[in-house]
XYZ file of C-alpha atoms in Angstrom:
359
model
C -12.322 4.668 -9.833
C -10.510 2.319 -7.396
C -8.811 4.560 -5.185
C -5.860 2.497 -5.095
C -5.143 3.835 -8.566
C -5.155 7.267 -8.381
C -2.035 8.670 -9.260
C -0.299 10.706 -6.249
C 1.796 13.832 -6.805
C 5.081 14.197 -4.189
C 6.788 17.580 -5.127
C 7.667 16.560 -8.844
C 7.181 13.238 -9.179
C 4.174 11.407 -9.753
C 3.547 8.041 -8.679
C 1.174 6.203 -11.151
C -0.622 4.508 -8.277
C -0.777 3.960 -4.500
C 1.305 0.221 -4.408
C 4.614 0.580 -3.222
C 7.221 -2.432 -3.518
C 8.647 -1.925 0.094
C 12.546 -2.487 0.321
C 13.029 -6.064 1.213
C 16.687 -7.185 1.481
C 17.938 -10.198 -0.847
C 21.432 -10.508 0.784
C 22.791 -11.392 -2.940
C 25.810 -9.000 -3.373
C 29.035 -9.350 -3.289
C 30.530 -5.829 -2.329
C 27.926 -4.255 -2.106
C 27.539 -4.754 -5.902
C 23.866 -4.847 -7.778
C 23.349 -7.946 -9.838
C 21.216 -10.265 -12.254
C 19.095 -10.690 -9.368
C 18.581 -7.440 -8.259
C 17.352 -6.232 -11.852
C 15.185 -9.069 -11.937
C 13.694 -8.920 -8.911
C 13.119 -5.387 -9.001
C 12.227 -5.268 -12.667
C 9.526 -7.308 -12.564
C 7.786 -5.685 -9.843
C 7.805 -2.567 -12.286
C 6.445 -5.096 -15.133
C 3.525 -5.771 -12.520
C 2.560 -2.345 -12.263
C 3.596 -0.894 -8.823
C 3.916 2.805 -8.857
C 7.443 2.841 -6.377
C 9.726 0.590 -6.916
C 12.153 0.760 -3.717
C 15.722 -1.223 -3.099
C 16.622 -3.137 -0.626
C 18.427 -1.541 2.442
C 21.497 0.080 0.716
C 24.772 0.563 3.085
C 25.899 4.115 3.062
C 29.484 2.886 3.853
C 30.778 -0.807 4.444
C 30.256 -0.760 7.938
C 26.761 -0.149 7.863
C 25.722 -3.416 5.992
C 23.466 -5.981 7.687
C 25.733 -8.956 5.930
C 28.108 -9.244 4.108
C 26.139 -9.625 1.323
C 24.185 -6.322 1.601
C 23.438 -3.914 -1.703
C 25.858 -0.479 -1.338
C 25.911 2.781 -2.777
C 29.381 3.772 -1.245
C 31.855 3.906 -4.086
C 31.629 5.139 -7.937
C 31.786 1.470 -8.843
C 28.255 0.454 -7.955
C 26.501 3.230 -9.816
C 26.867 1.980 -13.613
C 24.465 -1.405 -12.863
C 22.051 0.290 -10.366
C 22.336 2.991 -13.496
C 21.024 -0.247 -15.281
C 18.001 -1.209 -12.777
C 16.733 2.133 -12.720
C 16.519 2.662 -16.501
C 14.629 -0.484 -17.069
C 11.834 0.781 -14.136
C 11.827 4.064 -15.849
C 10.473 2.134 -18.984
C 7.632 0.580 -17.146
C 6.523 3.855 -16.149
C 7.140 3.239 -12.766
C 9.405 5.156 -10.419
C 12.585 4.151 -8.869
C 13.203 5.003 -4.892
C 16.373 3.626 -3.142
C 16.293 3.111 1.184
C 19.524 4.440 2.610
C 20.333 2.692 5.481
C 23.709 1.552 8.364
C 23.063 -1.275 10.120
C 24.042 -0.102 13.505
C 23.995 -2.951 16.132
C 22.528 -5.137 14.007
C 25.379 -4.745 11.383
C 28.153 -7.684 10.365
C 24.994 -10.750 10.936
C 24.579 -14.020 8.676
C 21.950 -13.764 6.234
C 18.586 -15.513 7.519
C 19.065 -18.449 5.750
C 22.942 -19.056 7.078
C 21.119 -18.398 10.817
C 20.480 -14.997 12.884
C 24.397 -14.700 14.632
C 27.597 -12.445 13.977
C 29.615 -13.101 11.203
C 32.976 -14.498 12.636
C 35.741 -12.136 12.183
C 37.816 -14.954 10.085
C 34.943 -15.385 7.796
C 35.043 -11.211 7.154
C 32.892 -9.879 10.188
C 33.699 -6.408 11.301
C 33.303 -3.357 13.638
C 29.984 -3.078 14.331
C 28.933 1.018 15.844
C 25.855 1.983 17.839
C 25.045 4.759 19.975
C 25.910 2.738 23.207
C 28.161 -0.576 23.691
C 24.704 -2.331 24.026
C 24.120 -5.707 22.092
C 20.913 -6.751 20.216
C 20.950 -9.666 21.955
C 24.071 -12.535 23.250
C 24.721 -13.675 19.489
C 24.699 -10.489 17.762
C 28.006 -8.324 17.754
C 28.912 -6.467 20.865
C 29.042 -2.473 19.393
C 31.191 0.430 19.976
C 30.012 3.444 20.754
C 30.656 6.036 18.123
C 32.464 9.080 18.846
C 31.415 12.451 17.907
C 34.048 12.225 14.983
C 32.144 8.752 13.767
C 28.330 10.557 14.035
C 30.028 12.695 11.269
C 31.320 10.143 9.501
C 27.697 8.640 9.651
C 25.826 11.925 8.328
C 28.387 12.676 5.614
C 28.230 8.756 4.227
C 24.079 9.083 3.959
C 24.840 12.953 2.222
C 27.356 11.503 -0.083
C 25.121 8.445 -0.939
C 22.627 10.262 -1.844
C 24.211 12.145 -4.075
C 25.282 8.956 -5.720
C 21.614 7.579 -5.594
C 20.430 10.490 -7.487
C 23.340 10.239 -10.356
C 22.244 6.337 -10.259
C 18.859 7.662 -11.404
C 16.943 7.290 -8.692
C 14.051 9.914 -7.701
C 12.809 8.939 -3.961
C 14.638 8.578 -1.229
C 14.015 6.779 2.021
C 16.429 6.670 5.034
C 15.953 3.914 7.223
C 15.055 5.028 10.676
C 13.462 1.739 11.469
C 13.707 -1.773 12.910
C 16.822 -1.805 15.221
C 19.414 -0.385 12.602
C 21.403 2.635 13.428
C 18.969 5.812 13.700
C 16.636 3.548 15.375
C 19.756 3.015 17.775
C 19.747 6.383 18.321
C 15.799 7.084 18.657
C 14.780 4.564 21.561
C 15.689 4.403 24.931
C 16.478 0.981 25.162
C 19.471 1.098 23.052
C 20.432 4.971 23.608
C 22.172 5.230 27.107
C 24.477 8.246 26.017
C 24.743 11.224 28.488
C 25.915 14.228 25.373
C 23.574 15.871 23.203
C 23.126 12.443 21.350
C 21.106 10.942 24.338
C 18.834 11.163 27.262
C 16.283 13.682 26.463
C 13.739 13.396 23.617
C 15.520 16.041 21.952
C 18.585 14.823 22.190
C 17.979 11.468 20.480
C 15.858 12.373 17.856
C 19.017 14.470 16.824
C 21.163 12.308 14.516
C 17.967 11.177 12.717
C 17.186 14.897 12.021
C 21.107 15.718 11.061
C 20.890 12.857 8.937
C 17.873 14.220 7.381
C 19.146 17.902 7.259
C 22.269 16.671 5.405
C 20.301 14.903 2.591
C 17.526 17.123 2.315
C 20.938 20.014 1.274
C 22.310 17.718 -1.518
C 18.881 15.879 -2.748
C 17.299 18.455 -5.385
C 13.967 19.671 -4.522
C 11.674 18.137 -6.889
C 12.760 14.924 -5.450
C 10.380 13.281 -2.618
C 12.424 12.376 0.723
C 10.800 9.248 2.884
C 11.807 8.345 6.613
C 10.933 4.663 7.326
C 10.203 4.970 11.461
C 9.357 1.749 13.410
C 6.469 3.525 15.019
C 6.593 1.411 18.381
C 9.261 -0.704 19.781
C 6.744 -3.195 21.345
C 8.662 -2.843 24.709
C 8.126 -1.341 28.108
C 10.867 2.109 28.284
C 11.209 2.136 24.501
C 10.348 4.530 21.617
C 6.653 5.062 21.618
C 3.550 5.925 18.981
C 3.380 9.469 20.769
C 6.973 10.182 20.241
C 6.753 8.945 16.737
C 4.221 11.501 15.766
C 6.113 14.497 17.789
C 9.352 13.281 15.280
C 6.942 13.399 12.269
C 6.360 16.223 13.047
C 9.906 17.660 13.168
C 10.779 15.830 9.921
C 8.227 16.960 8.079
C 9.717 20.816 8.885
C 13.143 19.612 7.258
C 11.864 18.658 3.976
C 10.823 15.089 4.452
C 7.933 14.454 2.782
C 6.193 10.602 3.904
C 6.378 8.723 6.704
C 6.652 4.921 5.804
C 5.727 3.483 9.195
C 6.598 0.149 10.690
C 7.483 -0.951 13.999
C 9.582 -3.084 16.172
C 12.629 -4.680 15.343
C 14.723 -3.127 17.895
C 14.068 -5.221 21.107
C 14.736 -8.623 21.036
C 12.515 -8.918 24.006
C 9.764 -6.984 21.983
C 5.758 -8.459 21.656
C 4.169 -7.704 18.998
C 0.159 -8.096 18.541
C 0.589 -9.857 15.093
C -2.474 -10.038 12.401
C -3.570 -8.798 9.383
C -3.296 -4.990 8.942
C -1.888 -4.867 12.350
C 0.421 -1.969 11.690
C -2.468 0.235 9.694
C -3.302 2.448 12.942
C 0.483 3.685 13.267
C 0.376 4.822 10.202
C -2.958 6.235 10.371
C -2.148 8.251 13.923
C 1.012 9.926 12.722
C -1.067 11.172 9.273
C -4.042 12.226 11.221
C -1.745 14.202 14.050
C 1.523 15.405 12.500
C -0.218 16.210 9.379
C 1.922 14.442 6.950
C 1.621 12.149 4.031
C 2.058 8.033 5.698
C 2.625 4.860 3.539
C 1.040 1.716 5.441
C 2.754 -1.722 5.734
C 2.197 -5.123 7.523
C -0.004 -8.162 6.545
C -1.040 -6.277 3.813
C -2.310 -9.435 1.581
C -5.812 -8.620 -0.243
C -6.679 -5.800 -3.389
C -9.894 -5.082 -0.981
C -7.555 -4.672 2.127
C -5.100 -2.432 0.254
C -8.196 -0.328 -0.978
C -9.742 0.159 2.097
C -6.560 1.507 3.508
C -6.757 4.400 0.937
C -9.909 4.973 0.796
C -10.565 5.202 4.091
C -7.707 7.963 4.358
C -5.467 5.618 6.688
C -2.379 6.302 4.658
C -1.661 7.697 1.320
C 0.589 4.735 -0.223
C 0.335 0.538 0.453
C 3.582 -0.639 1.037
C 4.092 -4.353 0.261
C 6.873 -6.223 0.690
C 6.067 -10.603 1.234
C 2.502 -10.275 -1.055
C 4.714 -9.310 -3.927
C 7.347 -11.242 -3.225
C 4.748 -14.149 -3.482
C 2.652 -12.422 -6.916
C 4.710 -9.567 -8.382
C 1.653 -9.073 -10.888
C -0.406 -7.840 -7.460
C -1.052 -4.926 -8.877
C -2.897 -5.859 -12.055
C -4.151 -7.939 -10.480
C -6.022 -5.653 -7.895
C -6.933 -3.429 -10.993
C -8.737 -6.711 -12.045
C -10.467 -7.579 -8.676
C -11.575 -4.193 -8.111
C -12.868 -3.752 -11.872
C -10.854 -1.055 -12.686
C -10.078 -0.933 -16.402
C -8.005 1.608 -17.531
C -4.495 -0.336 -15.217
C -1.719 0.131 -18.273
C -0.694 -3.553 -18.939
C 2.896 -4.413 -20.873
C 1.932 -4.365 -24.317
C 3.749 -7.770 -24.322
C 1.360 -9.477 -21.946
C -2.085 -7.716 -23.024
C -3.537 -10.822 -24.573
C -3.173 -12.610 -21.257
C -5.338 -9.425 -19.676
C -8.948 -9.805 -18.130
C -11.456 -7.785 -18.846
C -14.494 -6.911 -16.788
C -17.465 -9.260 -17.155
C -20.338 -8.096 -18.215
């Protein structure tokens, strides 16, 4: 048996494999509203046979979107079509996970495609929070620094959210503690130059990511699996590092969180990153081996063999893909193919187009 398709059991819920579709944002709403394109896209990564199907970043509250054109979950008015998505993944037998996430610094941007730069205020840009007045960079929004009052605000939006999330039918969630948005804010150094109990110390700035955590973990019912996406390094001298990655792991882990979906980067816009294939495999790796808790592996992830290897070489316990099955959302049938194993459910409607071993 390929090892890549062995089911894996997370409190109640069992994933039918070990391919995750990683959240990957499509900056196609319009108030935060799921569309056509959302159910599509996501839909027929559950035709292709992932296991985890997981949205996009989904703003906990207006402010927290990337762009204006982010995917929210923070009014009763976007649950009846994400209601929609997560029915049709249910019928593919796959399982549908939504990321939680606020932008932070790196909120009220241009989609990629309209450039990397801060929506002008006439065009709808707006306040953008952070745990210091520190920008990204000199085209991104200057922030404000929340008050204790708005750190609240923060934790009661990703509570409330999830509640909503759950009602949408969703059954994993992941809160985005990665790549420069808000928790990530909070986590490194770099961008973290408060001097209350949100900053300085190790301690200290891990603490709104494990509030945050605390506060969903109380409203998310227990059979449901909780992820924490974590950029594992910043790439950057003074910022958050591998070591304290696995000391947070750690810490999560005793709150109820149940998989660490490890990245890195994306906070620095000075950062260097040692780009190539698998390059982001040991992170994941280091915080299963030392904080003792289930990882999911990302990066340059391209190859059935490559995304075997990684399981069955107990690296991480889930492949998370995000631009492979953007460019083949069949990937996973077609691993099942290239790695001979047989018994990969196809949709009844496309079995005659299935391969079968050679003999």
């Amino acid at each position: 048996m390929a090892h890549l398709f062995e089911p894996l059991q997370l409190r109640a819920i069992t994933l039918k494999n070990r391919i995750v579709v990683s959240p990957m944002c499509e900056y196609s709403s319009e108030d935060g509203f799921a569309n056509d394109w959302h159910l599509v896209h996501l839909g027929s990564r559950a035709v292709g046979g992932a296991g985890l199907i997981i949205t996009e970043a989904t703003a906990v509250s207006p402010e927290g979107r990337i762009s204006p054109q982010d995917l929210g979950i923070w009014k009763e008015e976007h649950l009846p079509m994400l209601l929609r998505i997560t029915q049709f993944i249910k019928s593919q037998g796959a399982v549908p996970g939504m990321q939680l996430a606020h932008a932070g610094r790196k909120a009220s941007t241009c989609r990629p495609w309209e450039g990397h730069k801060a929506v002008p205020e006439d065009q709808g840009g707006w306040t953008v929070y952070a745990p210091s007045a520190i920008p990204f960079n000199d085209v991104y929004p200057l922030p404000v620094a929340l008050t204790k009052e708005g750190i609240k605000k923060v934790i009661q939006d990703f509570a409330t959210a999830t509640e909503r999330a759950i009602r949408a039918g969703f059954e994993v969630i992941e809160l985005h503690g990665a790549h420069g948005y808000l928790m990530h804010n909070f986590l490194s150094p770099l961008s973290n130059q408060r001097t209350d109990e949100y900053g300085g110390s190790f301690e200290n700035r891990i603490r709104l990511a494990v509030e945050i955590t605390e506060a969903v973990r109380a409203v998310l019912p227990p059979q449901f699996p909780l992820f924490m996406r974590l950029s594992a390094t910043d790439w950057a001298d003074g910022g958050w590092t591998p070591e304290e990655s696995v000391k947070l792991a750690s810490i999560l882990k005793e709150k109820g969180v149940d998989l660490i979906d490890t990245s890195t980067g994306g906070l620095a816009a000075h950062q260097k990153i040692q780009v190539g294939p698998l390059y982001q495999v040991p992170f994941a790796e280091k915080i299963r081996k030392e904080a003792n808790i289930p990882t999911g592996a990302v990066g340059m992830i391209t190859t059935p063999q490559e995304a075997e290897s990684i399981i069955a070489e107990g690296k991480a316990d889930l492949v998370i893909m995000a631009r492979e099955l953007l460019r083949d959302p069949y990937f996973p049938l077609r691993a099942a193919h290239d790695l001979q194993y047989d018994d990969m459910p196809w949709p009844v409607q496309y079995v005659r187009a299935k391969r079968t071993k050679l003999k």
